[in-house]
Tab-separated table of C-alpha atoms and ligand atoms in Angstrom:
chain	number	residue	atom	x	y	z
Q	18	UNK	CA	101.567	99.061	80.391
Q	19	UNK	CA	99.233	97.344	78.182
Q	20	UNK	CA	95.138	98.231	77.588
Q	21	UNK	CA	94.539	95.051	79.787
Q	22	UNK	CA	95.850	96.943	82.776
Q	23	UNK	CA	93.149	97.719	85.190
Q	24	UNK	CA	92.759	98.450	88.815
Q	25	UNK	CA	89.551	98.787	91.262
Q	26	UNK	CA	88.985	102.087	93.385
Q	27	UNK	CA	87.526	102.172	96.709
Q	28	UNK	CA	85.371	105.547	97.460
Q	29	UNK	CA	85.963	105.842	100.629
Q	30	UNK	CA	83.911	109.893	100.531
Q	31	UNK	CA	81.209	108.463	102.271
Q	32	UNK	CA	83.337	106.783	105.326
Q	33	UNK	CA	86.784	108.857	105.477
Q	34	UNK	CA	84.964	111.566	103.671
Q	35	UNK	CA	81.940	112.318	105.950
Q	36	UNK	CA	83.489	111.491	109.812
Q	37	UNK	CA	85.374	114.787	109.730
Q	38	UNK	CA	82.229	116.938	108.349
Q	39	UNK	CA	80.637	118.908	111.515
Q	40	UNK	CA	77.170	119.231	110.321
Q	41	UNK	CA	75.242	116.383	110.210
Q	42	UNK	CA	74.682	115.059	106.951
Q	43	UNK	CA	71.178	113.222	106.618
Q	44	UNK	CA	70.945	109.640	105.850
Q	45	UNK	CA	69.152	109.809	103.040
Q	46	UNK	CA	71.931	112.009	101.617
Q	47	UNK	CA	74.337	109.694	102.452
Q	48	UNK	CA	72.414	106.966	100.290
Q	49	UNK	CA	71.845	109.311	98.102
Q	50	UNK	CA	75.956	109.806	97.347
Q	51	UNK	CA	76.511	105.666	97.869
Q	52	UNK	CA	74.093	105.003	95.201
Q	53	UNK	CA	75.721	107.907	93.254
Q	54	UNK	CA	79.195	106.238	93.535
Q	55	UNK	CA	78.117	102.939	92.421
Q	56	UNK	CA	76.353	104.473	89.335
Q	57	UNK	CA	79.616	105.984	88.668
Q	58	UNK	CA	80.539	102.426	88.403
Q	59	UNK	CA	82.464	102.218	91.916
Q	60	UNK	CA	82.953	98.409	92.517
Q	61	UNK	CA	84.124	99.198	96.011
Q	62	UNK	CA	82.547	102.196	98.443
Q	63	UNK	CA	83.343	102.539	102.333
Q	64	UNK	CA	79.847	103.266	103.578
Q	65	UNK	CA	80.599	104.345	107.217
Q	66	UNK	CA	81.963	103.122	110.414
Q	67	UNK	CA	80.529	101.325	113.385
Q	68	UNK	CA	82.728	103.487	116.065
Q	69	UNK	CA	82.578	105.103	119.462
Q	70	UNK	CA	79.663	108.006	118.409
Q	71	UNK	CA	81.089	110.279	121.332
Q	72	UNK	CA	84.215	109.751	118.881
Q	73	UNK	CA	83.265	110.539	115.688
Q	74	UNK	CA	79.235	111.594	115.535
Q	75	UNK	CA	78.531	111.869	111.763
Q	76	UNK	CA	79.045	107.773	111.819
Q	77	UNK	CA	76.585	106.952	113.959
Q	78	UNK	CA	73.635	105.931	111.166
Q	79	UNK	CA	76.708	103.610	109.327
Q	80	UNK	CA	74.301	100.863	109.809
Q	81	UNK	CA	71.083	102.593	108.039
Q	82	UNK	CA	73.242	104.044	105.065
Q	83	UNK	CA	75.049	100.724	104.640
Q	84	UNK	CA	71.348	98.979	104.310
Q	85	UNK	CA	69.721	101.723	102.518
Q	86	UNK	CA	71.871	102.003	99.571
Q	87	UNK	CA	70.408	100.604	96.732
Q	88	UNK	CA	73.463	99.159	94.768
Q	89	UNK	CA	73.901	96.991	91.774
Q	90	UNK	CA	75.034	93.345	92.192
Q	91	UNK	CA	78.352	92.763	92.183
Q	92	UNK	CA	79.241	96.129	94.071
Q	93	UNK	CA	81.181	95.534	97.364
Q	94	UNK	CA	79.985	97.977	100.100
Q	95	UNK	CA	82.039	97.346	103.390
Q	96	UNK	CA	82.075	99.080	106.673
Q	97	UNK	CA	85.286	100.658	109.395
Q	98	UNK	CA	85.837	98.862	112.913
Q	99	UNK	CA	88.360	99.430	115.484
Q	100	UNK	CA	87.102	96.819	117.562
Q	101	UNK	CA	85.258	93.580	118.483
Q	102	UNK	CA	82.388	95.862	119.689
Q	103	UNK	CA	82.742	97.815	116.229
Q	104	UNK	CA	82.284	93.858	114.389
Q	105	UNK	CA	79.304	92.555	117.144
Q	106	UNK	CA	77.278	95.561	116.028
Q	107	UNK	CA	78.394	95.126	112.124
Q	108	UNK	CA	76.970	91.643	111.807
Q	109	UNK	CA	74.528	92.130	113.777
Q	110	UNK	CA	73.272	94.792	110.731
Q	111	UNK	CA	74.141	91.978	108.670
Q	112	UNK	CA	76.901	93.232	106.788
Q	113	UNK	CA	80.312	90.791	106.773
Q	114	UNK	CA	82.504	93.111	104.349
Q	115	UNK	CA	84.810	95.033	106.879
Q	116	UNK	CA	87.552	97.640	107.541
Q	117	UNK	CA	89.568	96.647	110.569
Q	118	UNK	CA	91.898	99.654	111.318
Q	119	UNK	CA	94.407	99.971	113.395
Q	120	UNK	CA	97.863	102.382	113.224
Q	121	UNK	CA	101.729	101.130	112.848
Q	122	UNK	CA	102.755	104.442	115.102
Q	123	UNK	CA	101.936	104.191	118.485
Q	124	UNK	CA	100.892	107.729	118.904
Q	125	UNK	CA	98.559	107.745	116.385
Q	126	UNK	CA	97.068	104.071	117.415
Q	127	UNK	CA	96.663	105.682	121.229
Q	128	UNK	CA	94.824	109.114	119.896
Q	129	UNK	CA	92.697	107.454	117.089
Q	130	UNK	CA	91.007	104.010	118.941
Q	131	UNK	CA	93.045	104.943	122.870
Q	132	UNK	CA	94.935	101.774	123.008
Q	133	UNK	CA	98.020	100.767	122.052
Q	134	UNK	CA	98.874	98.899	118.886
Q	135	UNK	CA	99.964	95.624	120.085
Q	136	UNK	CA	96.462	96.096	122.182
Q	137	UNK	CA	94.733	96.837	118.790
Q	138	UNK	CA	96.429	93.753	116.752
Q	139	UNK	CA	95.108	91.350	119.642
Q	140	UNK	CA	91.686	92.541	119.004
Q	141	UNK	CA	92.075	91.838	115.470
Q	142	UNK	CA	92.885	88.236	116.279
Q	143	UNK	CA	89.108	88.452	117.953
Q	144	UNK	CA	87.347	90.113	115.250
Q	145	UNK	CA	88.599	87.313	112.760
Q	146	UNK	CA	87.669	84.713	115.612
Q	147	UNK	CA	84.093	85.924	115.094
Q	148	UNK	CA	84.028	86.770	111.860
Q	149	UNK	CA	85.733	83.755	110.582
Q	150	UNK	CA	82.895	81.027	109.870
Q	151	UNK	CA	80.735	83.938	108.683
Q	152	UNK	CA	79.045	83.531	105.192
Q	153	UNK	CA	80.692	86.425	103.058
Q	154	UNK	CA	83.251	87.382	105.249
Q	155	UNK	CA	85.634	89.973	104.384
Q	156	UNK	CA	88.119	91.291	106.112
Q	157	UNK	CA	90.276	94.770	105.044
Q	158	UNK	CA	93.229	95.563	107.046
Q	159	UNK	CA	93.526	99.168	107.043
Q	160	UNK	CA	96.965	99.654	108.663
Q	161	UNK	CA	97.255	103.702	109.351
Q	162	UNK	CA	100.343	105.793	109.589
Q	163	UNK	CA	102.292	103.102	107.555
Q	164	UNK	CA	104.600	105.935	106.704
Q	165	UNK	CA	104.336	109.097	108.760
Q	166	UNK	CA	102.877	110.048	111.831
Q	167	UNK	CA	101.860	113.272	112.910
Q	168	UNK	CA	103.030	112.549	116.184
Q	169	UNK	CA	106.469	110.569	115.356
Q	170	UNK	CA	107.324	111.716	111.854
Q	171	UNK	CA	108.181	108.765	109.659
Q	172	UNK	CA	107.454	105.475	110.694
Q	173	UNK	CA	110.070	102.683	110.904
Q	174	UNK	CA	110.026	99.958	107.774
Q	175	UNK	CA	110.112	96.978	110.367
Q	176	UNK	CA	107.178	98.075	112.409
Q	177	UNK	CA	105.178	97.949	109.183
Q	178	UNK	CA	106.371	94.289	108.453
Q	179	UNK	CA	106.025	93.306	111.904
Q	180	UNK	CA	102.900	94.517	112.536
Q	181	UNK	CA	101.430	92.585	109.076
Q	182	UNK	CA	103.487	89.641	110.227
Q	183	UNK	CA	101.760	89.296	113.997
Q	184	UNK	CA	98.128	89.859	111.678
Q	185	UNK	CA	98.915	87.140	109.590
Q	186	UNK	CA	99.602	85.288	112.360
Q	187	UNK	CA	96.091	84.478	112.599
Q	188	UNK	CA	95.573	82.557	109.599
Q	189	UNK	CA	92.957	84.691	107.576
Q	190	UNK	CA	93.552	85.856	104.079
Q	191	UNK	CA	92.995	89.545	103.988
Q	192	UNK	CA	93.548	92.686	101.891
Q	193	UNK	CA	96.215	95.480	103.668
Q	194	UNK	CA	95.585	98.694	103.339
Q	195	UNK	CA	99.003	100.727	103.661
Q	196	UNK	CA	97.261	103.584	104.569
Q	197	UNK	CA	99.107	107.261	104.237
Q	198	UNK	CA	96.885	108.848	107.079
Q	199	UNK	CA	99.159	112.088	106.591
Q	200	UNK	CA	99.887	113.119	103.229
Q	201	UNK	CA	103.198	113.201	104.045
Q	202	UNK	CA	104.420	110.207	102.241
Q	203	UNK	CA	106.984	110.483	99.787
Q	204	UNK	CA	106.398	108.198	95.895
Q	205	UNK	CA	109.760	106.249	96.752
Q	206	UNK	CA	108.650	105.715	100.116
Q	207	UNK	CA	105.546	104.073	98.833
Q	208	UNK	CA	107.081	102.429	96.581
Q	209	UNK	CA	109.699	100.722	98.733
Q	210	UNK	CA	107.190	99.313	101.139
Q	211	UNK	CA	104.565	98.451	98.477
Q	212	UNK	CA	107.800	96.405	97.137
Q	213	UNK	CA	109.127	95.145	100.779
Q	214	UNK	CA	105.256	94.097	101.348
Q	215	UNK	CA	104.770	92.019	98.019
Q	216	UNK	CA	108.219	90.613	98.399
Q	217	UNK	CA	107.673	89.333	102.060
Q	218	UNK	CA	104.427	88.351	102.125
Q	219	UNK	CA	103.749	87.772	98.277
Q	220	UNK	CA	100.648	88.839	96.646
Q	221	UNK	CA	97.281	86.850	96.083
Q	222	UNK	CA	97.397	83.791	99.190
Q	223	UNK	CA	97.385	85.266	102.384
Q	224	UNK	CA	97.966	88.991	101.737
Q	225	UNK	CA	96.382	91.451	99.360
Q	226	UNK	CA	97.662	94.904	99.051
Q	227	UNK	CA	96.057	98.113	98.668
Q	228	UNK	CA	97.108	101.899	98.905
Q	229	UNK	CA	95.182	104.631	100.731
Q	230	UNK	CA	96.181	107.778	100.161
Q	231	UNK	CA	95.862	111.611	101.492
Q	232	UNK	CA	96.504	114.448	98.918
Q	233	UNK	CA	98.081	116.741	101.891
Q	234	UNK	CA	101.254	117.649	100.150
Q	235	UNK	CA	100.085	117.323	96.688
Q	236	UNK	CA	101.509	113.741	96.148
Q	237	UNK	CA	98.265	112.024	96.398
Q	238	UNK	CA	97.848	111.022	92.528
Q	239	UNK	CA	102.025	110.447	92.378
Q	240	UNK	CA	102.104	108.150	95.310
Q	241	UNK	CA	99.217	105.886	93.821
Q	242	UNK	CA	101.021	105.285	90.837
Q	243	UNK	CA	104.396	104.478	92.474
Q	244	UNK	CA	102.429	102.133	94.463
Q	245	UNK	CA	100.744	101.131	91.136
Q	246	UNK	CA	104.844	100.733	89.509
Q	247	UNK	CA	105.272	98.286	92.905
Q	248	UNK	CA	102.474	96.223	91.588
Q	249	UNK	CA	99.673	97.336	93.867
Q	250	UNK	CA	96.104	97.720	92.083
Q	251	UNK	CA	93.427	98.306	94.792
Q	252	UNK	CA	93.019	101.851	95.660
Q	253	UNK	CA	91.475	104.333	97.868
Q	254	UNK	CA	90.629	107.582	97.171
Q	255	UNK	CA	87.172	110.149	98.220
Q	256	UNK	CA	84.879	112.194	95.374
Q	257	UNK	CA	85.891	115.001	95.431
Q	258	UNK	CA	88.674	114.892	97.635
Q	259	UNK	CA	87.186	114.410	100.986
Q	260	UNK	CA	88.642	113.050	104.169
Q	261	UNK	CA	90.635	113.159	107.427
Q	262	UNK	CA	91.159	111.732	110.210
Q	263	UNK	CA	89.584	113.869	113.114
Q	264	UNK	CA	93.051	112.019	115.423
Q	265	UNK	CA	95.724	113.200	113.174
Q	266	UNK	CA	95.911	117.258	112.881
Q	267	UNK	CA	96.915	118.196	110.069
Q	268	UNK	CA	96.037	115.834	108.079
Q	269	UNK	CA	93.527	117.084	104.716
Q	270	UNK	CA	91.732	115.105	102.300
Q	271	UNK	CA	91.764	111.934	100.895
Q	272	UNK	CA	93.014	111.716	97.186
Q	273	UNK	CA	90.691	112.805	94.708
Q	274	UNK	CA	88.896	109.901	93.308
Q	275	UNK	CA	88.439	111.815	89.871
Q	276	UNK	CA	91.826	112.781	89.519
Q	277	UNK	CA	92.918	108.869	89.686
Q	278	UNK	CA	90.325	108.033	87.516
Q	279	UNK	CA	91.788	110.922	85.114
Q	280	UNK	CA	95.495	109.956	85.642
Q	281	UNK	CA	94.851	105.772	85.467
Q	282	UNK	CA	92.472	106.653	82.289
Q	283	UNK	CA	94.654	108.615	79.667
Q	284	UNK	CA	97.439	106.338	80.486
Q	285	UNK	CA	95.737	103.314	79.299
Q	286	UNK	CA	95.022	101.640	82.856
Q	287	UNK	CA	91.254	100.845	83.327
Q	288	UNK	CA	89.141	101.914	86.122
Q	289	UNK	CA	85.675	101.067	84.985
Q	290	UNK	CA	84.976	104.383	86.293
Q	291	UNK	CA	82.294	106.939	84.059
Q	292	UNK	CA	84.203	109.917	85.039
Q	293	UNK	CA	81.232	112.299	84.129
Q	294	UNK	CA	78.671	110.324	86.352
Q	295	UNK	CA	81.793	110.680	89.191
Q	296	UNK	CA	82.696	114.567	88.263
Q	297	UNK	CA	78.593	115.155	88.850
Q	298	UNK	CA	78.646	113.152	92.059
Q	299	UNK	CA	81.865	115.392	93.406
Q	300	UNK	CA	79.682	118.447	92.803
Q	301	UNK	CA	76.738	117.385	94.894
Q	302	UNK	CA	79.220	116.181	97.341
Q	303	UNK	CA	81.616	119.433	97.164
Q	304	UNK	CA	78.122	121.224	97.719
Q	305	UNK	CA	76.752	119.962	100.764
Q	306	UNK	CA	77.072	121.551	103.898
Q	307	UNK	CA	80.624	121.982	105.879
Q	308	UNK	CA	82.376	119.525	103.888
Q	309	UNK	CA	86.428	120.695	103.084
Q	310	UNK	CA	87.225	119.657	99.091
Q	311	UNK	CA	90.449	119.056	97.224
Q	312	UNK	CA	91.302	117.646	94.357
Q	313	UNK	CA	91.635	119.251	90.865
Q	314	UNK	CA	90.121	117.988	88.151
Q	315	UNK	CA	86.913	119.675	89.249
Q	316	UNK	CA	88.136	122.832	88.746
Q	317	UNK	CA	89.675	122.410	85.138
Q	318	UNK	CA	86.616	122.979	82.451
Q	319	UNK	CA	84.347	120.198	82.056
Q	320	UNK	CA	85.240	119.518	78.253
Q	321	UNK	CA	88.747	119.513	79.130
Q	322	UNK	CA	88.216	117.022	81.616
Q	323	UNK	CA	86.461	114.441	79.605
Q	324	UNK	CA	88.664	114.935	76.627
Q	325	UNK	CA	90.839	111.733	76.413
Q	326	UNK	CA	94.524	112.690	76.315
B	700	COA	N1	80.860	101.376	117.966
B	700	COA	C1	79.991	102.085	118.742
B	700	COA	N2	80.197	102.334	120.042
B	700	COA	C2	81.317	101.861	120.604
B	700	COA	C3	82.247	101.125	119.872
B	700	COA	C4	81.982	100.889	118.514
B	700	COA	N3	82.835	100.211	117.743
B	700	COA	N4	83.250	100.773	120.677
B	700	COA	C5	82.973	101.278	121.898
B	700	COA	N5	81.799	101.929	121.847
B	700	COA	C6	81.124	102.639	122.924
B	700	COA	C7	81.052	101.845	124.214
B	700	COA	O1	79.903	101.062	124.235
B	700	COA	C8	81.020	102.928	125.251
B	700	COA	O2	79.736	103.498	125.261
B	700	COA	P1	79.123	104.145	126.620
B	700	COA	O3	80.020	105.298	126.975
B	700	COA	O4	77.761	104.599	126.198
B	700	COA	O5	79.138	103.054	127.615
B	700	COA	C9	81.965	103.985	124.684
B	700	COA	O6	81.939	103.772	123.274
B	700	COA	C10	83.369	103.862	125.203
B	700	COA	O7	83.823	102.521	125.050
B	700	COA	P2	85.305	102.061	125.330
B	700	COA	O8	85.423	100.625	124.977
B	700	COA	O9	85.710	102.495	126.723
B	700	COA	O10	86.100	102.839	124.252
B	700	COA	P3	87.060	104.081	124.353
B	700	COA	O11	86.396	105.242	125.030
B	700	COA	O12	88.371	103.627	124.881
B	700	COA	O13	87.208	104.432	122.800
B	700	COA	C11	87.042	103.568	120.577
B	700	COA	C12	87.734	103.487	121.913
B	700	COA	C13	87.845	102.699	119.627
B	700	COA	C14	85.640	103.047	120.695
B	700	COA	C15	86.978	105.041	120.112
B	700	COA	O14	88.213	105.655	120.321
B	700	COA	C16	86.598	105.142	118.647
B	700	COA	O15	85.458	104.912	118.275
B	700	COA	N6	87.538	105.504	117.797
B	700	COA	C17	87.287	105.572	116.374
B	700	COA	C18	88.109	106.630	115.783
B	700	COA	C19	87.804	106.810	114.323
B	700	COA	O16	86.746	106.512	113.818
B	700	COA	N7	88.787	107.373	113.638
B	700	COA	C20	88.675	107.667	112.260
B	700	COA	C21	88.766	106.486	111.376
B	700	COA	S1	90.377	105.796	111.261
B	701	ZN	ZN1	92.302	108.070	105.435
């Protein structure tokens, strides 16, 4: 690795973070932590998601936090959709930078948006339909349970390929998200589909890659840098180790953004990430009401912390 190395970290705290948080969280607290994030130096933060409230309550003011947040230029702030009714009400707020998700396991696809996944990947074809001729469209593919399902257990390798195959299919360039919705991936795992991906599809046309990982078994941090070995340098990870999904039981936090920021730091890998500003923004987050943390660089002493290696 060379000091040129650098990679860009989605915080996702505020979207994969917050929907599995009972008590409701205000919106201006919500701002408050977006802001936060991007004066961290986040280039990337999930705001929210435009889904089904009865679903998932805590989401329901994505389109006031999204608009609220005061952000520097040049920071990309993008919202979750499972469907064309999630995209309608996402431009009609006037924000174009979106999170399509859907899941490779059919379980998981049926309990998380009740449809199946061939169902889903139509409705994909739809969003991009609409979205397409929009100024600043973005599009995210946020493929769930790439790996495991808490349902199935571990997800076939062609499913994954020819579920990003049918999504190309409809002509748009777009990043993949190979999401790890359970923790329960393994680093060679990752690594073998991060590969099979870049190999398949190649890397900078059509398809972008980028990992999202859950820190359930501990292998958060590891898995993001075998997907980082298999050339993959867009990541996803919650302050202070948020995140769930409220579909998949089991399932605990996202990986901690500080402890990537940490890891890709002292070896050399830039992440344009102040990792005070970020360890001060996963204490206000770790202290608000009903929120589950993990992570652990927030537990080491401070000095230690910051100390390079
Ligand atoms: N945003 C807001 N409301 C939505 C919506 C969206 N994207 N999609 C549907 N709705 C509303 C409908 O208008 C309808 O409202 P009503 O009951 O007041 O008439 C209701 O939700 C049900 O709509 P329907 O199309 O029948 O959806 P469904 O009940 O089959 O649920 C989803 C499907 C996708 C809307 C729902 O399962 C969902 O929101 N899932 C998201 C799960 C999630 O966020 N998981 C974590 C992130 S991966
Ligand atoms: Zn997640």
């Amino acid at each position: 690795m060379t000091a040129k190395d650098k990679v860009v970290i989605c915080d996702v705290a505020p979207r994969d973070g917050f929907q599995v948080v009972g008590p409701w969280i205000e919106t201006a607290t919500k701002i408050a932590v977006v802001e936060r994030l991007a004066g961290a130096g986040f280039l990337r933060i999930e705001t929210g998601a435009f889904v089904s409230p009865k679903a998932v309550p805590q989401m329901q003011d994505a389109a006031d936090v999204h608009k609220g947040a005061n952000v520097p230029a040049g920071t990309r702030l993008s919202s979750l959709i499972p469907n064309v009714k999630g995209a309608e009400l996402a431009f009609g707020a006037g924000i174009n930078d979106l999170v399509y998700v859907f899941s490779v396991s059919e379980s998981h696809n049926q309990s998380n948006v009740r449809r199946s996944t061939v169902d889903s990947i139509e409705e994909l074809g739809r969003v991009i339909d609409i979205g397409k001729d929009r100024d600043g469209f973005k599009l995210r593919v946020n493929m769930a349970t790439v790996f495991d399902c808490t349902f199935e257990g571990r997800v076939a390798e062609d499913r994954v390929y020819a579920c990003i195959e049918q999504a190309l299919g409809f002509g748009l360039a777009c990043e993949f998200g190979l999401c790890d919705t359970t923790g329960r991936a393994f680093p060679d795992h990752v690594a073998g589909i991060a590969e099979g991906c870049r190999q398949r599809f190649g890397d900078g046309e059509l398809a972008r890659w980028a990992f999202h990982g859950h820190d359930t078994f501990g292998l958060g941090v590891a898995n993001a840098l075998y997907a980082y070995q298999a050339g993959i340098r867009v990541f996803d990870a919650a302050c202070a180790g948020l995140g769930g999904c409220p579909f998949a039981p089991g399932a605990t936090g996202n990986t901690a953004s500080e402890d990537l920021v940490f890891t890709f730091e002292n070896m050399g890998i830039s992440t344009g990430i102040d990792l005070a500003k970020l360890l001060e923004t996963a204490e206000f987050v770790a202290g608000l009401d009903g929120v589950a943390t993990g992570g652990h660089l927030r537990t080491v002493p401070r000095k230690r912390a910051l100390a390079a290696a």
